[in-house]
PDB file of C-alpha atoms and ligand atoms in Angstrom:
ATOM      1  CA  UNK A   1     103.284 126.690  50.878  1.00 88.00           C
ATOM      2  CA  UNK A   2     106.907 126.448  51.977  1.00 97.00           C
ATOM      3  CA  UNK A   3     109.298 124.205  50.101  1.00 98.00           C
ATOM      4  CA  UNK A   4     111.139 122.118  52.654  1.00 98.00           C
ATOM      5  CA  UNK A   5     114.666 121.078  51.764  1.00 98.00           C
ATOM      6  CA  UNK A   6     117.238 118.813  53.437  1.00 98.00           C
ATOM      7  CA  UNK A   7     120.942 118.846  52.567  1.00 98.00           C
ATOM      8  CA  UNK A   8     122.140 115.348  53.444  1.00 97.00           C
ATOM      9  CA  UNK A   9     124.908 112.772  53.389  1.00 96.00           C
ATOM     10  CA  UNK A  10     125.752 110.065  55.915  1.00 96.00           C
ATOM     11  CA  UNK A  11     129.377 111.199  55.993  1.00 96.00           C
ATOM     12  CA  UNK A  12     130.297 113.915  58.502  1.00 96.00           C
ATOM     13  CA  UNK A  13     132.036 117.156  57.638  1.00 96.00           C
ATOM     14  CA  UNK A  14     131.154 117.242  53.933  1.00 97.00           C
ATOM     15  CA  UNK A  15     129.496 120.678  53.942  1.00 97.00           C
ATOM     16  CA  UNK A  16     125.860 120.007  54.857  1.00 98.00           C
ATOM     17  CA  UNK A  17     125.696 122.874  57.347  1.00 98.00           C
ATOM     18  CA  UNK A  18     127.734 125.324  55.264  1.00 98.00           C
ATOM     19  CA  UNK A  19     125.657 124.778  52.141  1.00 98.00           C
ATOM     20  CA  UNK A  20     122.317 124.777  54.016  1.00 98.00           C
ATOM     21  CA  UNK A  21     123.094 128.096  55.682  1.00 98.00           C
ATOM     22  CA  UNK A  22     124.668 129.800  52.652  1.00 98.00           C
ATOM     23  CA  UNK A  23     121.751 128.829  50.401  1.00 99.00           C
ATOM     24  CA  UNK A  24     119.255 129.996  53.025  1.00 99.00           C
ATOM     25  CA  UNK A  25     121.177 133.268  53.326  1.00 98.00           C
ATOM     26  CA  UNK A  26     121.182 133.920  49.557  1.00 98.00           C
ATOM     27  CA  UNK A  27     117.504 132.957  49.178  1.00 98.00           C
ATOM     28  CA  UNK A  28     116.666 135.470  51.926  1.00 98.00           C
ATOM     29  CA  UNK A  29     118.708 138.154  50.122  1.00 98.00           C
ATOM     30  CA  UNK A  30     116.661 137.480  47.000  1.00 98.00           C
ATOM     31  CA  UNK A  31     113.506 138.325  48.973  1.00 98.00           C
ATOM     32  CA  UNK A  32     112.228 134.842  49.806  1.00 98.00           C
ATOM     33  CA  UNK A  33     111.085 134.197  53.367  1.00 98.00           C
ATOM     34  CA  UNK A  34     113.362 131.508  54.750  1.00 99.00           C
ATOM     35  CA  UNK A  35     113.540 129.482  57.959  1.00 98.00           C
ATOM     36  CA  UNK A  36     116.638 127.492  58.876  1.00 98.00           C
ATOM     37  CA  UNK A  37     115.613 124.654  61.121  1.00 98.00           C
ATOM     38  CA  UNK A  38     118.639 123.298  62.972  1.00 98.00           C
ATOM     39  CA  UNK A  39     117.824 119.674  63.728  1.00 98.00           C
ATOM     40  CA  UNK A  40     121.380 118.823  64.757  1.00 98.00           C
ATOM     41  CA  UNK A  41     122.316 118.866  68.484  1.00 97.00           C
ATOM     42  CA  UNK A  42     125.825 119.980  67.378  1.00 97.00           C
ATOM     43  CA  UNK A  43     124.040 123.303  66.672  1.00 97.00           C
ATOM     44  CA  UNK A  44     126.563 124.311  63.993  1.00 98.00           C
ATOM     45  CA  UNK A  45     124.121 126.198  61.784  1.00 98.00           C
ATOM     46  CA  UNK A  46     122.755 127.935  64.893  1.00 98.00           C
ATOM     47  CA  UNK A  47     126.249 129.090  65.872  1.00 98.00           C
ATOM     48  CA  UNK A  48     127.032 130.245  62.337  1.00 98.00           C
ATOM     49  CA  UNK A  49     123.831 132.285  62.113  1.00 98.00           C
ATOM     50  CA  UNK A  50     124.121 133.706  65.636  1.00 98.00           C
ATOM     51  CA  UNK A  51     127.687 134.815  64.831  1.00 98.00           C
ATOM     52  CA  UNK A  52     126.411 136.300  61.581  1.00 98.00           C
ATOM     53  CA  UNK A  53     123.829 138.306  63.527  1.00 98.00           C
ATOM     54  CA  UNK A  54     126.534 139.448  65.954  1.00 97.00           C
ATOM     55  CA  UNK A  55     128.914 140.466  63.154  1.00 96.00           C
ATOM     56  CA  UNK A  56     126.304 142.324  61.158  1.00 95.00           C
ATOM     57  CA  UNK A  57     124.558 144.046  64.091  1.00 96.00           C
ATOM     58  CA  UNK A  58     127.384 144.545  66.590  1.00 94.00           C
ATOM     59  CA  UNK A  59     125.300 143.007  69.314  1.00 96.00           C
ATOM     60  CA  UNK A  60     124.716 139.549  70.681  1.00 96.00           C
ATOM     61  CA  UNK A  61     121.598 137.597  69.813  1.00 97.00           C
ATOM     62  CA  UNK A  62     120.210 136.073  72.983  1.00 94.00           C
ATOM     63  CA  UNK A  63     118.244 132.859  72.682  1.00 94.00           C
ATOM     64  CA  UNK A  64     115.365 133.061  75.165  1.00 93.00           C
ATOM     65  CA  UNK A  65     113.887 129.622  74.697  1.00 95.00           C
ATOM     66  CA  UNK A  66     115.534 126.501  73.359  1.00 94.00           C
ATOM     67  CA  UNK A  67     113.829 124.492  70.649  1.00 96.00           C
ATOM     68  CA  UNK A  68     113.726 121.454  72.977  1.00 97.00           C
ATOM     69  CA  UNK A  69     111.707 123.396  75.548  1.00 97.00           C
ATOM     70  CA  UNK A  70     109.418 124.743  72.816  1.00 97.00           C
ATOM     71  CA  UNK A  71     108.905 121.207  71.502  1.00 97.00           C
ATOM     72  CA  UNK A  72     107.960 120.016  74.993  1.00 97.00           C
ATOM     73  CA  UNK A  73     105.430 122.845  75.119  1.00 97.00           C
ATOM     74  CA  UNK A  74     104.176 121.721  71.678  1.00 97.00           C
ATOM     75  CA  UNK A  75     104.580 125.212  70.222  1.00 97.00           C
ATOM     76  CA  UNK A  76     107.801 125.960  68.325  1.00 98.00           C
ATOM     77  CA  UNK A  77     106.964 129.515  67.320  1.00 97.00           C
ATOM     78  CA  UNK A  78     108.323 131.166  70.512  1.00 97.00           C
ATOM     79  CA  UNK A  79     111.741 129.581  69.854  1.00 98.00           C
ATOM     80  CA  UNK A  80     112.150 131.175  66.400  1.00 98.00           C
ATOM     81  CA  UNK A  81     114.629 134.074  66.173  1.00 98.00           C
ATOM     82  CA  UNK A  82     115.166 136.569  63.384  1.00 98.00           C
ATOM     83  CA  UNK A  83     118.681 136.773  61.936  1.00 98.00           C
ATOM     84  CA  UNK A  84     118.217 139.354  59.165  1.00 97.00           C
ATOM     85  CA  UNK A  85     115.379 140.501  56.902  1.00 98.00           C
ATOM     86  CA  UNK A  86     113.615 137.381  55.524  1.00 98.00           C
ATOM     87  CA  UNK A  87     115.833 134.947  57.433  1.00 98.00           C
ATOM     88  CA  UNK A  88     114.651 133.214  60.611  1.00 98.00           C
ATOM     89  CA  UNK A  89     116.269 130.454  62.636  1.00 98.00           C
ATOM     90  CA  UNK A  90     114.819 127.693  64.749  1.00 98.00           C
ATOM     91  CA  UNK A  91     117.921 127.290  66.896  1.00 98.00           C
ATOM     92  CA  UNK A  92     119.352 124.061  68.197  1.00 97.00           C
ATOM     93  CA  UNK A  93     121.100 123.706  71.528  1.00 96.00           C
ATOM     94  CA  UNK A  94     122.848 120.846  73.284  1.00 95.00           C
ATOM     95  CA  UNK A  95     119.614 119.958  75.115  1.00 96.00           C
ATOM     96  CA  UNK A  96     118.293 118.798  71.731  1.00 98.00           C
ATOM     97  CA  UNK A  97     120.159 115.497  72.323  1.00 98.00           C
ATOM     98  CA  UNK A  98     117.160 114.715  74.538  1.00 97.00           C
ATOM     99  CA  UNK A  99     114.773 114.744  71.580  1.00 98.00           C
ATOM    100  CA  UNK A 100     114.949 110.963  70.895  1.00 98.00           C
ATOM    101  CA  UNK A 101     114.201 110.223  74.599  1.00 98.00           C
ATOM    102  CA  UNK A 102     111.346 112.702  74.546  1.00 98.00           C
ATOM    103  CA  UNK A 103     109.828 110.954  71.502  1.00 98.00           C
ATOM    104  CA  UNK A 104     110.303 107.505  73.029  1.00 97.00           C
ATOM    105  CA  UNK A 105     108.465 108.578  76.182  1.00 97.00           C
ATOM    106  CA  UNK A 106     105.732 110.410  74.271  1.00 97.00           C
ATOM    107  CA  UNK A 107     105.077 107.587  71.810  1.00 97.00           C
ATOM    108  CA  UNK A 108     105.594 104.367  73.752  1.00 98.00           C
ATOM    109  CA  UNK A 109     105.829 101.136  71.768  1.00 97.00           C
ATOM    110  CA  UNK A 110     102.186 100.383  72.619  1.00 97.00           C
ATOM    111  CA  UNK A 111     101.090 103.486  70.637  1.00 94.00           C
ATOM    112  CA  UNK A 112      99.728 102.523  67.199  1.00 95.00           C
ATOM    113  CA  UNK A 113     102.325 103.272  64.478  1.00 96.00           C
ATOM    114  CA  UNK A 114     104.687 104.538  67.148  1.00 97.00           C
ATOM    115  CA  UNK A 115     107.717 104.620  64.828  1.00 96.00           C
ATOM    116  CA  UNK A 116     105.939 106.784  62.300  1.00 97.00           C
ATOM    117  CA  UNK A 117     104.355 108.929  65.040  1.00 97.00           C
ATOM    118  CA  UNK A 118     107.823 109.714  66.372  1.00 98.00           C
ATOM    119  CA  UNK A 119     109.102 110.735  62.971  1.00 97.00           C
ATOM    120  CA  UNK A 120     105.944 112.714  62.127  1.00 98.00           C
ATOM    121  CA  UNK A 121     105.792 114.660  65.383  1.00 98.00           C
ATOM    122  CA  UNK A 122     107.948 117.558  64.255  1.00 98.00           C
ATOM    123  CA  UNK A 123     106.076 117.827  60.933  1.00 98.00           C
ATOM    124  CA  UNK A 124     102.913 118.501  62.930  1.00 98.00           C
ATOM    125  CA  UNK A 125     104.627 121.165  65.032  1.00 98.00           C
ATOM    126  CA  UNK A 126     105.815 122.893  61.861  1.00 98.00           C
ATOM    127  CA  UNK A 127     102.397 123.010  60.240  1.00 97.00           C
ATOM    128  CA  UNK A 128     101.037 126.140  61.975  1.00 97.00           C
ATOM    129  CA  UNK A 129     104.046 128.237  60.922  1.00 97.00           C
ATOM    130  CA  UNK A 130     105.129 126.833  57.589  1.00 96.00           C
ATOM    131  CA  UNK A 131     102.911 129.020  55.433  1.00 96.00           C
ATOM    132  CA  UNK A 132     104.872 132.037  56.695  1.00 98.00           C
ATOM    133  CA  UNK A 133     107.870 130.870  54.656  1.00 98.00           C
ATOM    134  CA  UNK A 134     108.833 130.229  51.042  1.00 98.00           C
ATOM    135  CA  UNK A 135     111.643 127.856  51.999  1.00 98.00           C
ATOM    136  CA  UNK A 136     112.385 125.850  55.132  1.00 98.00           C
ATOM    137  CA  UNK A 137     115.873 124.378  55.193  1.00 98.00           C
ATOM    138  CA  UNK A 138     116.720 121.606  57.657  1.00 98.00           C
ATOM    139  CA  UNK A 139     120.254 121.066  58.875  1.00 98.00           C
ATOM    140  CA  UNK A 140     120.776 117.473  59.989  1.00 98.00           C
ATOM    141  CA  UNK A 141     123.526 115.398  61.625  1.00 97.00           C
ATOM    142  CA  UNK A 142     125.553 112.919  59.570  1.00 96.00           C
ATOM    143  CA  UNK A 143     123.862 109.929  61.158  1.00 91.00           C
ATOM    144  CA  UNK A 144     120.984 107.633  60.446  1.00 91.00           C
ATOM    145  CA  UNK A 145     118.916 108.864  63.367  1.00 95.00           C
ATOM    146  CA  UNK A 146     115.540 110.195  64.391  1.00 97.00           C
ATOM    147  CA  UNK A 147     116.928 113.706  63.747  1.00 97.00           C
ATOM    148  CA  UNK A 148     117.545 112.948  60.078  1.00 97.00           C
ATOM    149  CA  UNK A 149     114.367 110.857  59.854  1.00 96.00           C
ATOM    150  CA  UNK A 150     112.370 113.771  61.277  1.00 97.00           C
ATOM    151  CA  UNK A 151     113.699 116.150  58.609  1.00 98.00           C
ATOM    152  CA  UNK A 152     113.250 113.700  55.755  1.00 97.00           C
ATOM    153  CA  UNK A 153     109.706 112.883  56.842  1.00 97.00           C
ATOM    154  CA  UNK A 154     108.827 116.563  56.589  1.00 97.00           C
ATOM    155  CA  UNK A 155     110.777 117.452  53.463  1.00 98.00           C
ATOM    156  CA  UNK A 156     109.769 118.050  49.852  1.00 98.00           C
ATOM    157  CA  UNK A 157     113.248 118.060  48.320  1.00 98.00           C
ATOM    158  CA  UNK A 158     116.588 116.494  49.134  1.00 98.00           C
ATOM    159  CA  UNK A 159     119.962 117.835  48.061  1.00 98.00           C
ATOM    160  CA  UNK A 160     122.675 115.205  48.410  1.00 98.00           C
ATOM    161  CA  UNK A 161     125.923 116.949  49.316  1.00 97.00           C
ATOM    162  CA  UNK A 162     128.878 115.225  47.690  1.00 97.00           C
ATOM    163  CA  UNK A 163     132.344 116.241  48.739  1.00 96.00           C
ATOM    164  CA  UNK A 164     134.841 114.955  46.204  1.00 94.00           C
ATOM    165  CA  UNK A 165     136.320 112.118  48.220  1.00 93.00           C
ATOM    166  CA  UNK A 166     135.508 108.430  48.111  1.00 94.00           C
ATOM    167  CA  UNK A 167     133.997 108.279  51.611  1.00 95.00           C
ATOM    168  CA  UNK A 168     131.625 111.094  50.799  1.00 96.00           C
ATOM    169  CA  UNK A 169     130.524 109.243  47.644  1.00 96.00           C
ATOM    170  CA  UNK A 170     129.995 106.120  49.779  1.00 96.00           C
ATOM    171  CA  UNK A 171     128.042 108.260  52.285  1.00 96.00           C
ATOM    172  CA  UNK A 172     125.957 109.756  49.455  1.00 97.00           C
ATOM    173  CA  UNK A 173     125.129 106.306  48.078  1.00 96.00           C
ATOM    174  CA  UNK A 174     124.168 105.009  51.537  1.00 96.00           C
ATOM    175  CA  UNK A 175     122.011 108.101  52.057  1.00 96.00           C
ATOM    176  CA  UNK A 176     120.324 107.551  48.652  1.00 96.00           C
ATOM    177  CA  UNK A 177     119.513 103.948  49.583  1.00 96.00           C
ATOM    178  CA  UNK A 178     118.078 105.074  52.922  1.00 96.00           C
ATOM    179  CA  UNK A 179     115.933 107.668  51.110  1.00 97.00           C
ATOM    180  CA  UNK A 180     114.471 104.944  48.919  1.00 96.00           C
ATOM    181  CA  UNK A 181     113.765 102.710  51.938  1.00 95.00           C
ATOM    182  CA  UNK A 182     111.984 105.536  53.754  1.00 95.00           C
ATOM    183  CA  UNK A 183     110.051 106.542  50.657  1.00 95.00           C
ATOM    184  CA  UNK A 184     108.790 102.992  50.199  1.00 96.00           C
ATOM    185  CA  UNK A 185     108.030 102.466  53.884  1.00 95.00           C
ATOM    186  CA  UNK A 186     105.820 105.479  54.635  1.00 96.00           C
ATOM    187  CA  UNK A 187     102.940 106.686  52.464  1.00 95.00           C
ATOM    188  CA  UNK A 188     103.141 110.175  53.980  1.00 95.00           C
ATOM    189  CA  UNK A 189     106.694 110.661  52.713  1.00 96.00           C
ATOM    190  CA  UNK A 190     106.738 112.402  49.380  1.00 94.00           C
ATOM    191  CA  UNK A 191     110.050 114.031  48.582  1.00 97.00           C
ATOM    192  CA  UNK A 192     111.918 114.491  45.322  1.00 97.00           C
ATOM    193  CA  UNK A 193     115.667 114.405  44.926  1.00 97.00           C
ATOM    194  CA  UNK A 194     116.650 117.925  43.816  1.00 98.00           C
ATOM    195  CA  UNK A 195     120.123 116.696  42.878  1.00 98.00           C
ATOM    196  CA  UNK A 196     123.651 115.924  43.955  1.00 97.00           C
ATOM    197  CA  UNK A 197     125.744 118.977  44.843  1.00 98.00           C
ATOM    198  CA  UNK A 198     129.503 118.590  44.260  1.00 96.00           C
ATOM    199  CA  UNK A 199     131.725 120.261  46.869  1.00 96.00           C
ATOM    200  CA  UNK A 200     135.414 120.267  45.983  1.00 94.00           C
ATOM    201  CA  UNK A 201     137.849 119.053  48.587  1.00 90.00           C
ATOM    202  CA  UNK A 202     140.664 120.856  46.746  1.00 88.00           C
ATOM    203  CA  UNK A 203     140.409 123.065  43.689  1.00 86.00           C
ATOM    204  CA  UNK A 204     143.207 121.489  41.684  1.00 76.00           C
ATOM    205  CA  UNK A 205     142.888 117.773  42.150  1.00 79.00           C
ATOM    206  CA  UNK A 206     142.249 115.224  39.396  1.00 82.00           C
ATOM    207  CA  UNK A 207     140.369 112.970  41.788  1.00 85.00           C
ATOM    208  CA  UNK A 208     137.562 115.565  41.969  1.00 87.00           C
ATOM    209  CA  UNK A 209     136.512 114.999  38.362  1.00 89.00           C
ATOM    210  CA  UNK A 210     136.721 111.246  38.788  1.00 92.00           C
ATOM    211  CA  UNK A 211     134.420 111.311  41.853  1.00 94.00           C
ATOM    212  CA  UNK A 212     131.953 113.603  40.025  1.00 94.00           C
ATOM    213  CA  UNK A 213     132.011 111.208  37.056  1.00 94.00           C
ATOM    214  CA  UNK A 214     131.408 108.226  39.357  1.00 95.00           C
ATOM    215  CA  UNK A 215     128.503 110.132  40.928  1.00 96.00           C
ATOM    216  CA  UNK A 216     127.047 110.788  37.428  1.00 96.00           C
ATOM    217  CA  UNK A 217     127.255 107.057  36.752  1.00 95.00           C
ATOM    218  CA  UNK A 218     125.526 106.228  40.052  1.00 94.00           C
ATOM    219  CA  UNK A 219     122.872 108.938  40.177  1.00 95.00           C
ATOM    220  CA  UNK A 220     122.493 110.021  36.510  1.00 96.00           C
ATOM    221  CA  UNK A 221     123.953 113.059  34.690  1.00 97.00           C
ATOM    222  CA  UNK A 222     120.838 115.216  35.212  1.00 97.00           C
ATOM    223  CA  UNK A 223     121.094 114.719  38.951  1.00 97.00           C
ATOM    224  CA  UNK A 224     124.445 116.486  39.260  1.00 97.00           C
ATOM    225  CA  UNK A 225     124.175 120.214  39.978  1.00 98.00           C
ATOM    226  CA  UNK A 226     125.718 122.493  37.348  1.00 97.00           C
ATOM    227  CA  UNK A 227     126.977 124.727  40.164  1.00 97.00           C
ATOM    228  CA  UNK A 228     130.073 123.238  41.745  1.00 96.00           C
ATOM    229  CA  UNK A 229     131.066 124.524  45.187  1.00 97.00           C
ATOM    230  CA  UNK A 230     134.760 125.311  45.119  1.00 96.00           C
ATOM    231  CA  UNK A 231     137.073 125.002  48.081  1.00 96.00           C
ATOM    232  CA  UNK A 232     137.016 128.467  49.670  1.00 97.00           C
ATOM    233  CA  UNK A 233     138.966 129.181  52.851  1.00 97.00           C
ATOM    234  CA  UNK A 234     136.696 132.154  53.552  1.00 97.00           C
ATOM    235  CA  UNK A 235     133.881 129.755  54.490  1.00 98.00           C
ATOM    236  CA  UNK A 236     135.954 128.514  57.423  1.00 97.00           C
ATOM    237  CA  UNK A 237     136.294 132.063  58.684  1.00 97.00           C
ATOM    238  CA  UNK A 238     132.492 132.388  58.553  1.00 98.00           C
ATOM    239  CA  UNK A 239     132.264 129.505  61.063  1.00 97.00           C
ATOM    240  CA  UNK A 240     134.336 131.513  63.540  1.00 97.00           C
ATOM    241  CA  UNK A 241     133.194 135.051  62.807  1.00 96.00           C
ATOM    242  CA  UNK A 242     129.898 134.906  60.915  1.00 97.00           C
ATOM    243  CA  UNK A 243     129.058 135.712  57.305  1.00 98.00           C
ATOM    244  CA  UNK A 244     130.533 138.982  56.010  1.00 97.00           C
ATOM    245  CA  UNK A 245     128.210 141.219  54.033  1.00 96.00           C
ATOM    246  CA  UNK A 246     128.835 144.256  51.871  1.00 95.00           C
ATOM    247  CA  UNK A 247     127.816 147.403  53.694  1.00 92.00           C
ATOM    248  CA  UNK A 248     127.163 145.621  56.981  1.00 90.00           C
ATOM    249  CA  UNK A 249     130.531 144.300  58.143  1.00 89.00           C
ATOM    250  CA  UNK A 250     133.941 145.930  58.374  1.00 87.00           C
ATOM    251  CA  UNK A 251     135.489 142.962  56.572  1.00 87.00           C
ATOM    252  CA  UNK A 252     134.232 142.501  53.030  1.00 93.00           C
ATOM    253  CA  UNK A 253     136.645 141.820  50.200  1.00 96.00           C
ATOM    254  CA  UNK A 254     136.886 139.907  46.926  1.00 96.00           C
ATOM    255  CA  UNK A 255     136.965 136.551  48.797  1.00 97.00           C
ATOM    256  CA  UNK A 256     133.551 137.360  50.270  1.00 97.00           C
ATOM    257  CA  UNK A 257     132.303 138.537  46.882  1.00 97.00           C
ATOM    258  CA  UNK A 258     133.379 135.235  45.344  1.00 98.00           C
ATOM    259  CA  UNK A 259     131.543 133.241  48.050  1.00 98.00           C
ATOM    260  CA  UNK A 260     128.353 135.266  47.663  1.00 98.00           C
ATOM    261  CA  UNK A 261     128.427 135.107  43.850  1.00 98.00           C
ATOM    262  CA  UNK A 262     128.780 131.347  43.882  1.00 98.00           C
ATOM    263  CA  UNK A 263     126.014 130.813  46.457  1.00 98.00           C
ATOM    264  CA  UNK A 264     123.793 133.262  44.635  1.00 98.00           C
ATOM    265  CA  UNK A 265     124.189 131.041  41.571  1.00 98.00           C
ATOM    266  CA  UNK A 266     123.529 127.919  43.676  1.00 98.00           C
ATOM    267  CA  UNK A 267     120.391 129.514  45.146  1.00 98.00           C
ATOM    268  CA  UNK A 268     119.139 130.131  41.577  1.00 98.00           C
ATOM    269  CA  UNK A 269     119.765 126.511  40.686  1.00 98.00           C
ATOM    270  CA  UNK A 270     117.953 125.372  43.860  1.00 98.00           C
ATOM    271  CA  UNK A 271     114.992 127.601  42.933  1.00 98.00           C
ATOM    272  CA  UNK A 272     114.872 125.947  39.489  1.00 98.00           C
ATOM    273  CA  UNK A 273     115.393 122.420  40.709  1.00 98.00           C
ATOM    274  CA  UNK A 274     112.653 122.746  43.347  1.00 98.00           C
ATOM    275  CA  UNK A 275     110.184 124.359  40.978  1.00 94.00           C
ATOM    276  CA  UNK A 276     108.763 121.220  39.402  1.00 69.00           C
ATOM    277  CA  UNK A 277     105.135 120.771  40.329  1.00 55.00           C
ATOM    278  CA  UNK A 278     105.020 117.191  39.012  1.00 49.00           C
TER     279      UNK A 278
HETATM  280  N1  ATP B 301     133.533 124.792  50.058  1.00 51.10           N
HETATM  281  C1  ATP B 301     134.251 124.767  51.182  1.00 51.10           C
HETATM  282  N2  ATP B 301     135.532 125.239  51.161  1.00 51.10           N
HETATM  283  C2  ATP B 301     136.286 125.220  52.297  1.00 51.10           C
HETATM  284  N3  ATP B 301     135.849 124.774  53.480  1.00 51.10           N
HETATM  285  C3  ATP B 301     134.582 124.305  53.550  1.00 51.10           C
HETATM  286  C4  ATP B 301     133.720 124.277  52.416  1.00 51.10           C
HETATM  287  N4  ATP B 301     132.526 123.754  52.802  1.00 51.10           N
HETATM  288  C5  ATP B 301     132.642 123.473  54.115  1.00 51.10           C
HETATM  289  N5  ATP B 301     133.873 123.806  54.569  1.00 51.10           N
HETATM  290  C6  ATP B 301     134.399 123.630  55.925  1.00 51.10           C
HETATM  291  O1  ATP B 301     134.432 122.245  56.207  1.00 51.10           O
HETATM  292  C7  ATP B 301     134.056 121.998  57.560  1.00 51.10           C
HETATM  293  C8  ATP B 301     132.858 121.050  57.604  1.00 51.10           C
HETATM  294  O2  ATP B 301     131.767 121.702  56.981  1.00 51.10           O
HETATM  295  P1  ATP B 301     130.284 121.564  57.546  1.00 51.10           P
HETATM  296  O3  ATP B 301     130.261 121.819  59.012  1.00 51.10           O
HETATM  297  O4  ATP B 301     129.424 122.393  56.683  1.00 51.10           O
HETATM  298  O5  ATP B 301     130.028 120.018  57.271  1.00 51.10           O
HETATM  299  P2  ATP B 301     128.808 119.107  57.784  1.00 51.10           P
HETATM  300  O6  ATP B 301     128.585 118.091  56.725  1.00 51.10           O
HETATM  301  O7  ATP B 301     127.671 119.940  58.197  1.00 51.10           O
HETATM  302  O8  ATP B 301     129.447 118.439  59.091  1.00 51.10           O
HETATM  303  P3  ATP B 301     128.656 117.517  60.163  1.00 51.10           P
HETATM  304  O9  ATP B 301     128.482 116.202  59.499  1.00 51.10           O
HETATM  305  O10 ATP B 301     129.570 117.484  61.368  1.00 51.10           O
HETATM  306  O11 ATP B 301     127.353 118.193  60.461  1.00 51.10           O
HETATM  307  C9  ATP B 301     133.796 123.366  58.162  1.00 51.10           C
HETATM  308  O12 ATP B 301     134.947 123.794  58.822  1.00 51.10           O
HETATM  309  C10 ATP B 301     133.498 124.252  56.970  1.00 51.10           C
HETATM  310  O13 ATP B 301     133.857 125.608  57.196  1.00 51.10           O
HETATM  311 MG1   MG B 302     126.615 119.980  59.999  1.00 51.10          MG
END
């Protein structure tokens, strides 16, 4: 049974997409079967993975069917594309902004439990394919929306991404409160918090440690990941060019090695933190 994980925070631009994709990438390299499910109409994780395919294969990956169309046809399998061995993508596209309207028309307010039906719809579409994967990682927008609700409804584990700035801590706390509200509201929701992942805004700033300490006070020491994601300019290049890989891309240097080593370590910590059967 796949473990379904959401990387979340209600603040934008804190590294949700970057960390979702890099963890998925390293888990796939370790031999786990992984699906990245891009539930954000911004389609950032889709673009990053499509560019990665292009960089590593010297050819363009053509998306034949958008996820929105597949959802309308009630079969998401034909929309899934393969990025590299063990790593698949359910790609987003700008037409995914129509998903809330689609749900509102499919589950009108006279439908019993229409709010829950809307949130649960995607979970049902995932069911026929989820046993093909060890991990399914959802990328979500920074908003309290049906997109995020859809992912949380389906998920087993939440990683709260905390960039070391006050607004990200505020966003993490708001997200935590929303998680508790959802958990209490719907019996079908049954996720655990895997932890709070610190992402450094700068590598040499005193405020970083203070924010991490404040987060320990709010969430508990055990909740803070041991792996801390450093500020690495190379990650920004990945957004534009795709992820470099030893032996597969012409560019691969010690900056890439550093990124991969760190995310390899984070993937190990995610494996451990999502291993509890209790
Ligand atoms: N550790 C890091 N070091 C340097 N840059 C980073 C790091 N993590 C993310 N970034 C950069 O910060 C920007 C925002 O990251 P990302 O898109 O992952 O955030 P997000 O939370 O998914 O944003 P949104 O809320 O819009 O979905 C990107 O340009 C990304 O390359
Ligand atoms: Mg994002």
